[in-house]
Amino acid sequence: MAKTAVITGITGQDGAYLAQFLLTKGYNVVGVARRSSHYGVATHRLDWLGISNDVTIVDGDLLDLGGLCRIIKEYKPDEIYNLAAQSFVKTSWEQPALTAQATGVGVVNVLEAMRLEAPNARFYQASSSEMYGLIQEDRQSEKTPFYPRSPYAAAKLFGHWMTVNFRESFGLHCSSGILFNHESPLRGREFVTRKVTDGVAKIALGLTDELRLGNMDAKRDWGHAKDYVRAMWLMLQQTVPDDYVVATGVTCTVRSMVEVAFRHVGLDPDQYVKIDQAFFRPAEVDVLLGNPEKAQKTLGWTAEISMEEMIKEMVDADLQRNKSNLP
Ligand code: NAP
Ligand code: GDP
């Protein structure tokens, strides 16, 4: 019989790719999406992948425990992927209380709904490398101590430990993926990779002549969302639930990522990039570099798409979108 998966955050980047991946595995995919005053649900990412009509969308919000319980009771999922969050670090300083609610307490609401209505389901929590913040080891693994540097990271850390505690206290099948930055043509435009690839596409098409950025020296371990949703699924196929770092094991500066994007269209970034204080943060995570050995050994997972390949794919997608006015 086909398995059922509930995905919170299905309208986001990872939700869309995970839904696509699970559909290819024969799952019934139920996506939880927030009601908005705009007609219908924001399905542009699912539309881009051509799967909007293949998933069931239900109204739900991470802040509403009752609604989550009703969804879990009705669909009795085999697997629950909690991807919903206020996910943008910079916004978390403007809206720390909302971030604590959605990104932190929201996790407990989904865990509680599962405990009450589907205790035999398997649960995935979208934890984040941002929890390492002011890094305590050069290469961060599951054993590296955390040091969150933003309201977002602090909220994620709460969600992470609640996931561990629901596993250890109640014996639920709860796993947490400590995912390093992952991007794709479906990444939100506020994140630096997509901002850059969209900006490069607009410059190449003559729609603008500058790209304003913040800290070009920050380093990230960037992978592709398509690779990373596979790791999420693999975690829930294990008999024993656990926590895993998911990363490429390669880090590079914002500057060199920008270089890859501009060179792809034959342009020189120095002519277009302007440094703007508005895009610096009250506290920075200077460098992240993941050690994915455990995921490689236990899950048989490795990142297949390099940062360079991904950035070129993103620039190409943004050229196409900007030419045809797609969202
Ligand atoms: P994303 O594109 O920003 O998607 C976030 C999703 O959460 C959207 O579907 C959004 O819905 C939904 N959401 C926000 N608040 C909600 C609420 N109160 N109730 C219900 N849904 C809500 O994020 P992503 O890049 O796909 O990331 C997926 C998850 O992984 C997030 O939890 C993120 O923090 C985490 N993560 C991401 C990365 C990364 O590099 N991408 C790395 C580590 C961890 P709307 O469409 O209505 O806004
Ligand atoms: P994060 O790692 O989850 O915060 O992902 P982002 O893509 O938002 O930021 C990655 C890094 O790029 C951070 O160190 C930012 O300070 C840096 N960065 C530099 N310029 C920008 C910018 O204009 N926008 C964003 N979002 N980040 C920038």
Coordinates of C-alpha atoms and ligand atoms in Angstrom, one line a residue:
M1 CA 0.0 0.0 0.0
A2 CA 1.2 3.5 -0.8
K3 CA 2.7 5.4 2.1
T4 CA 1.4 8.8 3.1
A5 CA 3.7 11.7 4.0
V6 CA 2.7 15.0 5.5
I7 CA 5.0 17.9 4.7
T8 CA 4.8 21.2 6.5
G9 CA 6.4 24.0 4.5
I10 CA 5.4 22.4 1.1
T11 CA 5.2 25.9 -0.5
G12 CA 8.9 26.5 0.3
Q13 CA 12.0 25.4 -1.6
D14 CA 12.6 22.1 0.2
G15 CA 9.0 21.3 0.5
A16 CA 8.6 21.4 -3.3
Y17 CA 11.7 19.2 -4.0
L18 CA 10.8 16.8 -1.3
A19 CA 7.2 16.5 -2.6
Q20 CA 8.6 15.8 -6.1
F21 CA 11.0 13.2 -4.7
L22 CA 8.3 11.4 -2.6
L23 CA 5.9 11.3 -5.6
T24 CA 8.5 9.5 -7.6
K25 CA 8.7 6.9 -4.7
G26 CA 4.9 6.4 -4.9
Y27 CA 3.9 8.3 -1.8
N28 CA 0.6 10.1 -1.2
V29 CA 1.8 13.6 -0.4
V30 CA -0.2 15.9 1.8
G31 CA 1.2 19.5 2.2
V32 CA 0.3 21.9 5.0
A33 CA 0.1 25.5 3.8
R34 CA -1.0 28.7 5.5
R35 CA -4.2 30.3 4.3
S36 CA -3.6 33.7 2.6
S37 CA -5.9 36.4 1.5
H38 CA -4.6 35.9 -2.0
Y39 CA -6.7 33.5 -4.1
G40 CA -5.4 29.9 -3.7
V41 CA -2.1 28.8 -2.3
A42 CA 1.4 30.1 -3.4
T43 CA 2.1 27.1 -5.6
H44 CA 4.6 28.7 -7.9
R45 CA 7.4 26.3 -6.8
L46 CA 5.2 23.2 -7.2
D47 CA 4.1 24.7 -10.6
W48 CA 7.7 25.1 -11.7
L49 CA 8.2 21.4 -10.9
G50 CA 4.9 20.5 -12.6
I51 CA 3.5 18.7 -9.5
S52 CA 0.8 21.1 -8.1
N53 CA -2.0 18.7 -9.1
D54 CA -0.3 15.7 -7.7
V55 CA -0.3 16.7 -4.1
T56 CA -3.1 17.3 -1.6
I57 CA -2.9 20.8 0.1
V58 CA -4.5 21.3 3.4
D59 CA -4.9 24.6 5.4
G60 CA -2.7 24.6 8.5
D61 CA -0.3 26.7 10.5
L62 CA 2.6 25.7 12.8
L63 CA 1.2 28.0 15.4
D64 CA -2.1 26.2 15.6
L65 CA -1.9 22.9 17.5
G66 CA -5.5 22.0 17.1
G67 CA -5.4 22.3 13.3
L68 CA -2.2 20.2 13.2
C69 CA -3.8 17.5 15.3
R70 CA -6.8 17.4 13.0
I71 CA -4.6 17.0 9.9
I72 CA -2.5 14.2 11.5
K73 CA -5.7 12.5 12.7
E74 CA -7.3 12.7 9.2
Y75 CA -4.4 11.6 7.1
K76 CA -2.6 9.2 9.6
P77 CA 0.8 9.7 7.9
D78 CA 3.6 7.2 7.9
E79 CA 6.1 10.0 7.7
I80 CA 6.0 13.7 8.8
Y81 CA 8.5 16.2 7.5
N82 CA 8.6 19.4 9.5
L83 CA 10.1 21.9 7.0
A84 CA 8.0 25.0 7.8
A85 CA 9.7 27.9 9.6
Q86 CA 10.5 31.5 9.5
S87 CA 13.6 30.6 7.7
F88 CA 15.5 33.8 6.9
V89 CA 18.2 34.7 9.4
K90 CA 18.2 38.4 8.8
T91 CA 14.4 38.7 9.4
S92 CA 14.8 36.9 12.7
W93 CA 16.4 40.1 14.2
E94 CA 13.4 42.1 13.1
Q95 CA 10.8 39.5 14.3
P96 CA 12.5 37.5 17.1
A97 CA 9.2 36.6 18.9
L98 CA 7.5 35.4 15.7
T99 CA 10.7 33.4 14.8
A100 CA 10.7 31.8 18.3
Q101 CA 7.0 30.9 17.8
A102 CA 7.2 29.5 14.3
T103 CA 10.7 28.1 14.1
G104 CA 10.9 27.0 17.7
V105 CA 7.5 26.3 19.3
G106 CA 6.0 25.3 16.0
V107 CA 8.2 22.2 16.1
V108 CA 6.7 21.2 19.5
N109 CA 3.2 21.6 18.0
V110 CA 4.0 19.2 15.2
L111 CA 5.6 16.8 17.6
E112 CA 2.7 16.9 19.9
A113 CA 0.2 16.4 17.1
M114 CA 2.2 13.3 16.1
R115 CA 2.4 12.0 19.7
L116 CA -1.4 12.4 20.1
E117 CA -2.6 11.3 16.8
A118 CA 0.0 9.1 15.0
P119 CA 2.6 8.0 17.5
N120 CA 3.9 5.3 15.1
A121 CA 4.7 7.8 12.4
R122 CA 8.3 8.8 11.6
F123 CA 9.3 12.5 12.1
Y124 CA 11.9 14.6 10.4
Q125 CA 13.0 18.0 11.8
A126 CA 14.7 20.6 9.6
S127 CA 17.5 21.6 11.9
S128 CA 20.2 24.0 10.6
S129 CA 24.0 24.5 10.5
E130 CA 23.2 28.0 11.8
M131 CA 23.0 26.3 15.2
Y132 CA 26.9 26.1 15.1
G133 CA 27.0 29.9 14.7
L134 CA 30.3 31.0 16.3
I135 CA 31.9 27.7 15.4
Q136 CA 33.6 25.6 18.1
E137 CA 35.4 23.3 15.6
D138 CA 36.8 23.9 12.1
R139 CA 34.6 21.1 10.6
Q140 CA 31.2 20.8 12.3
S141 CA 29.8 17.3 13.0
E142 CA 27.0 15.9 15.1
K143 CA 29.3 16.1 18.1
T144 CA 30.3 19.8 17.7
P145 CA 28.9 22.0 20.4
F146 CA 26.4 24.6 19.3
Y147 CA 26.7 28.4 19.6
P148 CA 23.7 30.1 17.9
R149 CA 24.3 33.7 16.7
S150 CA 20.7 34.8 15.7
P151 CA 17.2 34.5 17.0
Y152 CA 16.7 32.1 14.1
A153 CA 19.5 29.8 15.2
A154 CA 18.4 30.0 18.8
A155 CA 14.8 29.0 17.8
K156 CA 16.2 26.1 15.6
L157 CA 18.3 24.9 18.5
F158 CA 15.1 24.7 20.7
G159 CA 13.3 22.7 18.0
H160 CA 16.4 20.5 17.6
W161 CA 16.6 19.6 21.3
M162 CA 12.8 19.1 21.5
T163 CA 13.1 16.6 18.7
V164 CA 15.8 14.8 20.5
N165 CA 13.8 14.9 23.7
F166 CA 10.6 13.5 22.1
R167 CA 12.7 10.7 20.8
E168 CA 14.4 9.9 24.1
S169 CA 11.4 10.6 26.4
F170 CA 8.6 9.1 24.4
G171 CA 10.4 6.6 22.2
L172 CA 9.0 8.3 19.1
H173 CA 10.8 7.9 15.7
C174 CA 12.2 11.4 15.5
S175 CA 15.2 12.4 13.5
S176 CA 16.9 15.7 12.9
G177 CA 18.8 16.7 9.9
I178 CA 21.4 19.4 10.6
L179 CA 21.5 20.7 7.1
F180 CA 24.1 23.1 5.8
N181 CA 23.0 25.8 3.3
H182 CA 21.3 24.4 0.3
E183 CA 20.0 26.3 -2.7
S184 CA 18.4 25.8 -6.1
P185 CA 16.4 27.7 -8.7
L186 CA 13.6 27.5 -6.1
R187 CA 15.5 29.3 -3.3
G188 CA 13.8 32.5 -2.0
R189 CA 15.2 35.7 -3.6
E190 CA 16.2 37.1 -0.2
F191 CA 19.0 34.5 0.3
V192 CA 22.4 35.4 -1.1
T193 CA 22.8 32.8 -3.8
R194 CA 19.4 33.5 -5.4
K195 CA 19.8 37.2 -5.0
V196 CA 23.1 36.9 -6.9
T197 CA 21.8 34.6 -9.7
D198 CA 18.7 36.7 -10.2
G199 CA 20.8 39.9 -10.1
V200 CA 23.3 38.5 -12.6
A201 CA 20.4 37.5 -14.9
K202 CA 18.9 41.0 -14.7
I203 CA 22.3 42.6 -15.4
A204 CA 22.9 40.3 -18.4
L205 CA 19.5 41.1 -19.8
G206 CA 20.1 44.9 -19.3
L207 CA 17.3 45.2 -16.7
T208 CA 19.6 46.7 -14.1
D209 CA 23.3 47.7 -13.8
E210 CA 24.2 46.9 -10.2
L211 CA 24.0 44.3 -7.4
R212 CA 24.1 45.5 -3.8
L213 CA 25.4 42.9 -1.3
G214 CA 26.7 42.8 2.3
N215 CA 29.5 40.7 3.8
M216 CA 31.4 39.1 0.9
D217 CA 33.9 37.4 3.2
A218 CA 31.4 35.0 4.9
K219 CA 31.9 31.4 4.0
R220 CA 29.3 28.8 3.5
D221 CA 29.1 25.1 2.7
W222 CA 26.6 25.3 -0.2
G223 CA 24.8 22.2 -1.6
H224 CA 21.8 21.6 -3.8
A225 CA 18.3 21.2 -2.3
K226 CA 17.6 18.3 -4.6
D227 CA 20.5 16.3 -3.0
Y228 CA 19.4 17.3 0.5
V229 CA 15.8 16.2 0.4
R230 CA 17.1 12.7 -0.5
A231 CA 19.0 12.7 2.8
M232 CA 15.8 13.7 4.7
W233 CA 14.0 10.7 3.3
L234 CA 16.9 8.3 3.9
M235 CA 16.9 9.3 7.6
L236 CA 13.3 8.2 7.9
Q237 CA 14.1 4.8 6.3
Q238 CA 16.4 3.9 9.1
T239 CA 15.2 1.5 11.8
V240 CA 16.8 3.7 14.5
P241 CA 16.1 7.4 14.5
D242 CA 19.1 9.7 14.8
D243 CA 20.6 13.1 13.9
Y244 CA 22.8 13.7 10.9
V245 CA 24.9 16.5 9.4
V246 CA 24.1 17.0 5.7
A247 CA 26.8 19.0 3.9
T248 CA 29.1 18.9 1.0
G249 CA 32.3 19.2 3.1
V250 CA 33.5 22.1 0.9
T251 CA 33.2 25.8 1.9
C252 CA 33.8 29.0 -0.1
T253 CA 33.3 32.7 0.3
V254 CA 30.3 34.7 -0.9
R255 CA 32.8 36.5 -3.1
S256 CA 33.8 33.3 -5.0
M257 CA 30.2 32.2 -5.4
V258 CA 29.5 35.7 -6.9
E259 CA 32.5 35.2 -9.2
V260 CA 31.0 31.9 -10.5
A261 CA 27.7 33.5 -11.3
F262 CA 29.1 36.5 -13.2
R263 CA 31.7 34.5 -15.1
H264 CA 28.9 32.2 -16.3
V265 CA 27.4 35.1 -18.4
G266 CA 30.9 36.5 -19.3
L267 CA 30.7 39.5 -17.0
D268 CA 33.1 40.9 -14.4
P269 CA 31.6 41.2 -10.9
D270 CA 33.8 44.2 -10.0
Q271 CA 31.9 46.4 -12.4
Y272 CA 28.5 45.7 -10.9
V273 CA 28.8 44.7 -7.2
K274 CA 28.3 47.5 -4.7
I275 CA 28.8 46.9 -0.9
D276 CA 25.8 48.1 1.1
Q277 CA 25.8 48.2 4.9
A278 CA 22.0 47.5 4.8
F279 CA 22.8 43.9 4.1
F280 CA 25.2 43.3 7.0
R281 CA 23.9 41.6 10.1
P282 CA 24.0 42.5 13.9
A283 CA 26.0 39.3 14.4
E284 CA 27.6 37.2 11.6
V285 CA 28.3 33.5 11.2
D286 CA 31.7 33.9 9.5
V287 CA 32.2 30.4 8.3
L288 CA 30.4 27.0 8.1
L289 CA 31.9 23.8 6.9
G290 CA 30.1 20.5 7.5
N291 CA 31.5 17.0 8.1
P292 CA 29.0 14.7 6.5
E293 CA 30.9 11.4 7.3
K294 CA 28.1 10.0 9.4
A295 CA 25.5 10.5 6.7
Q296 CA 27.9 9.0 4.1
K297 CA 28.5 5.9 6.2
T298 CA 25.1 5.3 7.7
L299 CA 22.8 6.6 5.0
G300 CA 25.0 6.0 2.0
W301 CA 24.4 9.7 1.1
T302 CA 26.7 12.1 -0.7
A303 CA 26.2 15.4 -2.3
E304 CA 26.2 14.9 -6.0
I305 CA 25.9 18.5 -7.3
S306 CA 28.7 21.0 -6.7
M307 CA 28.3 24.7 -5.8
E308 CA 29.6 25.7 -9.3
E309 CA 27.1 23.5 -11.2
M310 CA 24.3 24.6 -9.0
I311 CA 25.0 28.4 -9.4
K312 CA 25.2 28.0 -13.2
E313 CA 21.8 26.1 -13.1
M314 CA 20.3 29.0 -11.0
V315 CA 21.6 31.7 -13.3
D316 CA 20.2 29.9 -16.3
A317 CA 16.8 29.5 -14.6
D318 CA 16.8 33.2 -13.7
L319 CA 17.6 34.2 -17.2
Q320 CA 14.6 32.1 -18.4
R321 CA 12.3 33.5 -15.7
N322 CA 13.3 37.2 -16.3
K323 CA 12.8 36.8 -20.0
S324 CA 9.3 35.3 -19.5
N325 CA 8.2 37.2 -16.4
L326 CA 7.8 34.1 -14.3
P327 CA 7.7 34.3 -10.4
Ligands
NAP1 P1 11.5 28.3 2.8 O1 11.6 28.3 1.3 O2 11.6 29.7 3.5 O3 10.1 27.7 3.2 C1 9.6 27.8 4.5 C2 8.2 27.2 4.5 O4 7.6 27.4 5.8 C3 7.2 27.9 3.5 O5 6.4 26.9 2.9 C4 6.4 28.8 4.4 O6 5.1 29.0 4.0 C5 6.3 27.9 5.6 N1 5.9 28.5 6.9 C6 6.5 29.6 7.5 N2 5.8 29.9 8.6 C7 4.8 29.0 8.7 C8 3.8 28.8 9.7 N3 3.7 29.5 10.8 N4 2.9 27.7 9.5 C9 3.0 27.0 8.4 N5 4.0 27.1 7.4 C10 4.8 28.1 7.6 O7 12.6 27.4 3.5 P2 13.5 26.2 2.9 O8 14.7 26.7 2.3 O9 12.6 25.3 2.0 O10 13.9 25.4 4.2 C11 13.1 24.4 4.7 C12 13.4 24.2 6.2 O11 14.7 23.8 6.4 C13 13.2 25.4 7.0 O12 12.7 25.0 8.3 C14 14.5 26.0 7.1 O13 14.7 26.8 8.3 C15 15.4 24.8 7.2 N6 16.7 24.9 6.7 C16 17.0 25.4 5.5 C17 18.3 25.4 5.0 C18 18.6 26.0 3.7 O14 19.8 26.3 3.4 N7 17.6 26.1 2.8 C19 19.3 25.0 5.8 C20 19.0 24.4 7.1 C21 17.7 24.3 7.5 P3 4.7 30.4 3.1 O15 5.0 29.9 1.6 O16 3.3 30.6 3.4 O17 5.6 31.5 3.5
GDP2 P1 22.1 32.1 5.9 O1 23.5 31.4 6.0 O2 21.0 31.2 6.3 O3 22.1 33.4 6.6 O4 21.9 32.4 4.3 P2 22.0 33.7 3.4 O5 22.0 33.3 2.0 O6 20.9 34.7 3.8 O7 23.4 34.4 3.8 C1 24.6 33.7 3.7 C2 25.7 34.6 3.9 O8 25.8 35.6 2.9 C3 25.6 35.4 5.2 O9 26.9 35.4 5.9 C4 25.3 36.8 4.8 O10 25.8 37.8 5.7 C5 26.0 36.9 3.5 N1 25.5 37.9 2.6 C6 26.3 38.9 2.0 N2 25.5 39.7 1.3 C7 24.2 39.3 1.4 C8 23.0 39.7 0.9 O11 22.9 40.7 0.2 N3 21.9 39.0 1.3 C9 22.0 37.9 2.1 N4 20.8 37.2 2.3 N5 23.1 37.5 2.6 C10 24.2 38.1 2.3

